Coordinates of C-alpha atoms and ligand atoms in Angstrom, one line a residue:
M192 CA 26.8 10.1 -26.9
S193 CA 23.2 9.9 -27.6
Y194 CA 23.6 9.5 -31.4
L195 CA 25.4 6.2 -30.9
P196 CA 23.2 3.1 -31.2
K197 CA 23.3 0.6 -28.4
P198 CA 25.4 -2.4 -29.1
R199 CA 23.2 -5.5 -29.9
L200 CA 25.6 -8.0 -28.4
H201 CA 25.6 -8.6 -24.6
H202 CA 27.4 -11.0 -22.3
P203 CA 26.0 -14.5 -22.5
T204 CA 26.0 -14.9 -18.7
L205 CA 23.7 -12.0 -18.0
P206 CA 20.9 -13.2 -15.7
K207 CA 17.6 -14.2 -17.4
N208 CA 14.0 -14.1 -16.2
A209 CA 11.4 -16.9 -16.4
L210 CA 10.9 -16.0 -20.1
G211 CA 14.6 -16.3 -20.8
Y212 CA 15.0 -12.5 -21.4
T213 CA 17.8 -10.4 -19.9
R214 CA 17.3 -6.9 -18.6
R215 CA 18.7 -5.6 -21.8
D216 CA 15.6 -7.0 -23.6
Y217 CA 13.5 -4.5 -21.7
E218 CA 15.6 -1.4 -22.6
G219 CA 14.9 1.1 -25.2
A220 CA 16.9 3.7 -27.1
I221 CA 19.8 5.6 -25.4
S222 CA 18.4 8.5 -23.3
T223 CA 18.9 12.1 -24.5
L224 CA 18.0 13.6 -21.1
C225 CA 20.5 15.5 -19.0
A226 CA 23.0 13.3 -17.1
G227 CA 21.6 12.8 -13.6
C228 CA 18.0 13.6 -14.4
G229 CA 15.7 11.6 -12.1
H230 CA 13.5 10.5 -15.0
D231 CA 16.3 8.1 -16.2
S232 CA 16.3 6.4 -12.8
I233 CA 12.5 5.9 -13.2
S234 CA 13.0 4.4 -16.6
A235 CA 15.6 2.0 -15.0
A236 CA 13.1 1.1 -12.3
I237 CA 10.4 0.3 -14.9
I238 CA 12.9 -2.0 -16.8
Q239 CA 13.8 -3.7 -13.6
A240 CA 10.1 -4.2 -12.6
C241 CA 9.0 -5.6 -15.9
W242 CA 12.0 -7.8 -16.1
E243 CA 11.4 -9.2 -12.6
L244 CA 7.8 -9.8 -13.3
S245 CA 8.6 -11.6 -16.6
I246 CA 6.2 -9.5 -18.5
E247 CA 6.3 -10.1 -22.2
P248 CA 7.3 -6.7 -23.7
H249 CA 4.8 -6.9 -26.6
R250 CA 1.9 -7.1 -24.0
V251 CA 2.6 -3.6 -22.8
A252 CA 1.3 -0.3 -24.2
K253 CA 3.2 2.7 -23.0
L254 CA 1.6 6.1 -23.5
S255 CA 2.7 9.6 -22.7
G256 CA 2.1 13.3 -23.3
I257 CA 4.7 16.0 -23.8
G258 CA 7.7 16.9 -21.7
C259 CA 11.2 15.4 -20.7
S260 CA 9.2 12.9 -18.7
S261 CA 6.9 12.0 -21.6
K262 CA 10.0 11.4 -23.8
T263 CA 11.2 8.6 -21.6
P264 CA 9.0 5.7 -23.0
D265 CA 11.4 5.8 -25.9
Y266 CA 14.2 4.8 -23.4
F267 CA 12.5 1.6 -22.0
L268 CA 10.6 -1.4 -23.4
G269 CA 11.7 -0.9 -26.9
A270 CA 9.6 -3.9 -28.0
S271 CA 6.3 -2.6 -26.6
H272 CA 3.5 -0.6 -28.1
G273 CA 4.0 3.1 -27.7
F274 CA 2.0 6.3 -28.3
N275 CA 3.4 9.7 -27.6
S276 CA 0.3 11.9 -27.5
V277 CA -0.4 15.7 -27.1
H278 CA 0.5 17.7 -24.0
G279 CA -1.9 16.7 -21.2
R280 CA -3.9 14.4 -23.4
M281 CA -2.4 11.0 -22.6
P282 CA -5.3 9.9 -20.3
S283 CA -8.0 10.1 -23.0
V284 CA -5.8 8.2 -25.5
L285 CA -5.0 5.6 -22.8
T286 CA -8.7 5.2 -21.9
G287 CA -9.7 4.7 -25.5
A288 CA -7.0 2.2 -26.1
N289 CA -7.8 0.3 -22.9
L290 CA -11.6 0.2 -23.9
A291 CA -10.7 -1.2 -27.3
N292 CA -8.2 -3.8 -26.1
R293 CA -8.3 -4.8 -22.4
D294 CA -5.7 -7.6 -23.0
L295 CA -2.7 -5.2 -22.9
I296 CA -0.9 -3.8 -19.8
Y297 CA -1.3 -0.1 -19.9
L298 CA 1.5 2.2 -18.6
G299 CA 0.9 5.9 -18.7
I300 CA 4.0 8.1 -18.3
S301 CA 3.5 11.8 -17.6
G302 CA 5.0 14.9 -16.0
D303 CA 3.8 17.3 -13.3
G304 CA 3.1 19.9 -16.0
D305 CA 1.5 17.4 -18.3
S306 CA -0.8 16.0 -15.5
A307 CA -1.2 18.8 -13.0
S308 CA -1.3 21.8 -15.3
I309 CA -2.6 21.5 -18.8
G310 CA -3.9 17.9 -18.2
L311 CA -5.5 18.2 -14.8
G312 CA -9.0 17.6 -16.2
Q313 CA -7.9 14.5 -18.1
F314 CA -6.0 13.2 -15.0
A315 CA -9.1 13.6 -12.8
H316 CA -11.4 11.7 -15.2
I317 CA -9.1 8.8 -15.8
M318 CA -8.7 8.3 -12.0
R319 CA -12.4 8.5 -11.2
R320 CA -13.3 6.1 -14.1
G321 CA -11.0 3.4 -12.7
V322 CA -9.1 2.7 -15.9
N323 CA -7.0 -0.4 -15.4
M324 CA -3.5 1.0 -15.8
T325 CA -0.3 2.1 -14.1
Y326 CA 0.0 5.9 -14.3
I327 CA 3.3 7.4 -13.3
V328 CA 4.0 11.1 -12.9
E329 CA 7.6 11.9 -13.0
N330 CA 7.3 14.9 -10.7
N331 CA 10.1 17.5 -10.7
G332 CA 8.0 20.6 -9.8
V333 CA 8.9 22.4 -13.1
Y334 CA 8.4 22.4 -16.8
G335 CA 11.8 20.8 -17.5
L336 CA 11.4 20.7 -21.3
T337 CA 10.5 24.4 -21.6
K338 CA 13.4 25.4 -19.3
G339 CA 12.2 25.5 -15.7
Q340 CA 9.0 27.4 -15.2
F341 CA 7.1 26.6 -11.9
S342 CA 4.5 23.8 -12.4
A343 CA 1.4 23.3 -10.5
T344 CA 3.1 20.9 -8.1
S345 CA 5.8 23.4 -7.1
D346 CA 5.3 24.1 -3.4
K347 CA 4.3 27.5 -2.2
G348 CA 7.4 29.4 -1.0
S349 CA 9.8 27.3 -3.0
K350 CA 12.4 29.1 -5.1
A351 CA 13.1 28.9 -8.8
K352 CA 16.7 28.6 -9.9
K353 CA 17.0 32.4 -10.4
G354 CA 15.4 33.2 -7.0
A355 CA 11.8 33.9 -7.9
V356 CA 9.5 32.6 -5.1
N357 CA 6.3 30.5 -6.0
T358 CA 3.3 32.2 -4.4
D359 CA 0.7 29.7 -5.5
E360 CA -0.5 26.6 -3.6
A361 CA 0.7 23.3 -4.9
I362 CA -1.5 20.6 -6.2
D363 CA -0.9 17.3 -4.5
L364 CA -1.6 14.6 -7.1
V365 CA -1.5 11.8 -4.5
A366 CA -4.3 13.5 -2.4
L367 CA -6.2 14.2 -5.6
A368 CA -5.9 10.6 -6.9
M369 CA -7.2 9.2 -3.5
Q370 CA -10.1 11.7 -3.4
L371 CA -11.0 10.8 -7.0
G372 CA -11.2 7.1 -6.4
A373 CA -7.9 5.6 -7.6
T374 CA -7.6 2.1 -6.0
F375 CA -3.8 2.1 -5.7
V376 CA -2.0 5.3 -4.8
A377 CA 1.8 5.5 -4.0
R378 CA 4.5 8.0 -3.8
G379 CA 8.1 7.2 -4.7
F380 CA 11.4 9.0 -5.2
S381 CA 13.6 8.4 -8.2
G382 CA 16.6 8.3 -5.9
D383 CA 15.2 5.3 -3.9
K384 CA 15.2 2.4 -6.3
A385 CA 14.8 -0.2 -3.6
Q386 CA 11.4 1.4 -2.8
L387 CA 10.4 2.3 -6.3
V388 CA 10.8 -1.1 -8.1
P389 CA 8.4 -2.9 -5.8
L390 CA 5.9 -0.1 -6.0
I391 CA 5.9 -0.3 -9.8
K392 CA 5.6 -4.1 -9.7
A393 CA 2.6 -3.9 -7.4
A394 CA 1.0 -1.2 -9.5
L395 CA 1.4 -3.3 -12.7
L396 CA -0.2 -6.2 -10.9
H397 CA -3.1 -4.1 -9.6
R398 CA -6.4 -4.5 -11.7
G399 CA -7.6 -0.9 -11.5
A400 CA -6.4 2.7 -11.5
A401 CA -2.9 2.6 -10.0
F402 CA -1.1 5.9 -9.6
I403 CA 2.5 6.6 -8.6
D404 CA 3.6 10.1 -8.0
C405 CA 7.4 9.8 -8.3
I406 CA 9.5 12.7 -7.2
S407 CA 12.2 13.1 -9.8
P408 CA 14.7 15.9 -9.5
C409 CA 15.4 18.1 -12.5
V410 CA 19.1 18.7 -12.3
A411 CA 19.1 21.4 -14.9
F412 CA 16.4 23.7 -13.4
N413 CA 15.2 22.5 -9.9
N414 CA 18.0 21.0 -7.9
H415 CA 19.1 24.1 -6.0
E416 CA 18.7 25.3 -2.4
G417 CA 15.2 26.6 -1.8
S418 CA 13.7 23.9 -4.1
T419 CA 11.5 21.3 -2.4
K420 CA 12.1 18.8 -5.3
S421 CA 15.9 18.6 -5.1
Y422 CA 17.8 15.4 -4.3
D423 CA 19.0 16.9 -1.0
F424 CA 15.6 18.2 0.1
V425 CA 13.8 15.0 -0.7
R426 CA 16.4 12.9 1.0
E427 CA 16.2 15.0 4.2
H428 CA 12.4 15.1 4.3
N429 CA 11.4 11.7 3.0
E430 CA 9.1 9.9 5.4
A431 CA 8.4 6.4 4.2
V432 CA 5.2 4.8 5.7
N433 CA 6.1 1.3 4.7
R434 CA 8.4 -0.9 2.6
L435 CA 6.9 -3.2 0.1
D436 CA 7.6 -6.8 -1.1
V437 CA 5.6 -8.2 -4.0
I438 CA 5.2 -12.0 -3.8
L439 CA 3.7 -13.7 -6.9
G440 CA 1.0 -16.3 -6.3
R441 CA 3.3 -19.2 -7.2
Q442 CA 6.2 -18.2 -5.0
P443 CA 6.6 -19.5 -1.4
I444 CA 6.5 -16.7 1.1
T445 CA 9.9 -16.6 2.7
A446 CA 10.4 -13.1 4.0
E447 CA 10.4 -12.7 7.8
Y448 CA 9.3 -9.7 9.7
E449 CA 8.7 -8.8 13.4
P450 CA 5.2 -9.9 14.4
G451 CA 2.8 -7.0 14.3
S452 CA 5.0 -4.9 12.0
V453 CA 3.7 -6.3 8.7
I454 CA 0.5 -6.1 6.7
E455 CA -0.4 -8.4 3.8
V456 CA -2.7 -7.5 1.0
T457 CA -3.8 -10.2 -1.4
Q458 CA -4.6 -8.9 -4.9
H459 CA -7.0 -10.3 -7.5
D460 CA -4.3 -12.4 -9.3
G461 CA -3.2 -14.0 -6.0
S462 CA -0.1 -11.9 -5.7
V463 CA 0.6 -10.8 -2.1
L464 CA 1.7 -7.3 -1.2
R465 CA 3.7 -7.6 1.9
L466 CA 4.2 -4.2 3.7
R467 CA 6.6 -3.8 6.4
K468 CA 5.2 -0.9 8.5
I469 CA 7.5 1.9 9.3
A470 CA 4.8 4.2 10.7
P471 CA 3.2 1.7 13.1
D472 CA -0.3 3.2 13.0
Y473 CA -0.5 3.5 9.2
D474 CA -3.1 1.3 7.4
P475 CA -3.0 1.6 3.6
T476 CA -6.4 0.0 3.2
D477 CA -8.1 2.9 5.0
R478 CA -8.6 5.7 2.5
V479 CA -9.9 8.4 4.8
A480 CA -7.2 7.7 7.4
A481 CA -4.5 7.8 4.6
M482 CA -5.8 11.1 3.5
N483 CA -5.7 12.6 7.0
Y484 CA -2.2 11.2 7.5
L485 CA -1.0 12.7 4.4
Q486 CA -2.3 16.2 5.3
E487 CA -0.9 15.9 8.8
R488 CA 2.6 15.0 7.7
K489 CA 2.5 17.6 5.0
A490 CA 1.8 20.3 7.6
A491 CA 4.9 19.0 9.5
G492 CA 7.0 19.5 6.3
E493 CA 7.5 15.9 5.4
I494 CA 7.2 14.1 2.0
V495 CA 5.3 10.9 2.7
T496 CA 6.4 8.0 0.4
G497 CA 5.5 4.3 0.1
L498 CA 2.2 2.6 -0.8
L499 CA -0.3 5.0 0.6
Y500 CA -3.6 3.4 -0.4
V501 CA -4.7 0.2 -1.9
D502 CA -8.1 -1.3 -2.4
P503 CA -7.5 -5.1 -2.7
D504 CA -10.8 -5.6 -4.5
P505 CA -10.9 -2.8 -7.2
T506 CA -13.5 -2.3 -9.9
D507 CA -12.3 -1.2 -13.3
L508 CA -14.0 0.7 -16.1
H509 CA -14.7 -2.5 -18.1
A510 CA -16.6 -4.0 -15.1
K511 CA -18.5 -0.7 -14.6
L512 CA -19.5 -0.6 -18.3
G513 CA -20.1 -4.4 -18.7
T514 CA -18.1 -4.4 -21.9
V515 CA -17.2 -7.6 -23.9
E516 CA -14.0 -9.4 -22.9
V517 CA -12.7 -9.8 -26.4
P518 CA -10.6 -6.9 -27.9
L519 CA -12.8 -5.0 -30.4
N520 CA -10.5 -5.8 -33.3
R521 CA -11.1 -9.5 -32.8
L522 CA -14.9 -9.3 -33.0
G523 CA -16.4 -10.7 -36.1
D524 CA -19.6 -10.0 -38.1
A525 CA -21.5 -12.5 -36.0
E526 CA -20.9 -10.5 -32.8
L527 CA -21.0 -7.0 -34.3
C528 CA -24.2 -7.4 -36.4
P529 CA -27.2 -8.5 -34.3
G530 CA -29.2 -9.2 -37.4
S531 CA -32.4 -7.6 -38.9
A532 CA -34.8 -9.3 -36.4
A533 CA -32.9 -7.7 -33.4
L534 CA -32.8 -4.3 -35.2
A535 CA -36.5 -4.5 -35.9
R536 CA -37.1 -5.3 -32.2
I537 CA -35.0 -2.2 -31.1
N538 CA -36.8 0.1 -33.5
A539 CA -40.2 -1.2 -32.3
A540 CA -39.2 -0.5 -28.7
L541 CA -38.3 3.1 -29.6
R542 CA -41.6 3.9 -31.4
Ligands
TPP884 C1 -0.6 22.3 -26.0 C2 0.8 22.6 -25.6 N1 1.1 23.6 -24.7 C3 2.3 23.9 -24.3 C4 3.4 23.1 -24.8 C5 4.8 23.5 -24.3 N2 5.3 22.5 -23.4 C6 6.0 21.4 -23.8 S1 6.5 20.4 -22.5 C7 5.8 21.5 -21.4 C8 5.8 21.2 -19.9 C9 6.4 19.9 -19.6 O1 6.5 19.8 -18.2 P1 6.3 18.5 -17.4 O2 5.1 17.8 -17.9 O3 6.4 18.7 -16.0 O4 7.5 17.6 -18.0 P2 9.1 17.7 -17.6 O5 9.7 18.3 -18.9 O6 9.3 18.5 -16.4 O7 9.5 16.3 -17.4 C10 5.2 22.6 -22.0 C11 4.4 23.6 -21.3 C12 3.1 22.1 -25.7 N3 4.0 21.3 -26.2 N4 1.8 21.9 -26.0
SF4_885 S1 15.8 19.6 -18.3 FE1 15.4 18.7 -16.3 S2 13.7 17.2 -16.6 FE2 14.6 17.7 -18.6 S3 16.1 16.1 -19.0 FE3 17.2 17.9 -18.1 S4 17.2 17.4 -15.9 FE4 15.6 16.1 -16.8
MG886 MG1 8.0 18.5 -14.8

């Protein structure tokens, strides 16, 4: 009953995070998506990740394009900044916001139509520029909102609900993000929250362009036999390369793993990404090897998930441009106006 408001009262014994907030404090409006839509599970994973990291909701800026996926920011982090932009144009709005105020945590939410079809150019440029953000594509292989047309991530040979066969090659956004220079690249599945929540936490802590391609079945238009984005197909073909734990700098490391089966990556803020290897020869810090592995497994018909590539020492757009650290709206006249002597010097240099 989507028109009913959420009750404000909740049980006083609900668990609280380090800030004293419950998970409810990270929720948004009641979802209007179809019951069973993968996108709702991703919203729940985002809520869980932000709650576990004790992120102050007002420090997050969530931006999206157009689509069922792009509607979801309304359903989580109700106390955060939000901007629902135009179809395929979220990346340029996010880039501008990030340049104006680097103090916020940027979360871009998009769909496969939004990012791989109309927004492919914008997707490419935000990745290659290294904007510090977490960018999630809720990938169902169709345009859900406009009733199930094939999108650019639909696999060649996959079938639409009424039987039409897709004859075009699919765009693999994970491969593209790696090639374009994203410094954190992962693939998740909305049906595997145990894998997805740590991936989102790690991406939020990453200080560079972090991309998660999250397969998210559309129960209304792409969950039938012949689809390669259905719950059944993804469960049967899911090949996880690793399982991730995120350990914050201040926490003692207590997890235990078999020697030789774990890799640790320390990020800029001191957080440790602890990866239990499932594919023993997989090294997520080797970009070229990761790209080869991805193509190899794809040819074998598998959907590779997990943290696929991470650069522990990323460079972001602000570092490349050498921008000021203070958000632009906090700069005063003294910083913005260099004075007439400086202007005269600049003019003289240009003569
Ligand atoms: C400029 C523009 N072109 C086309 C549309 C129509 N349109 C709205 S949503 C959408 C596709 C959404 O697909 P996707 O991004 O995969 O999101 P989903 O609904 O599958 O989550 C399209 C083509 C639009 N709103 N604006
Ligand atoms: S149409 Fe598909 S993508 Fe949209 S809400 Fe329904 S199940 Fe989700
Ligand atoms: Mg879609």
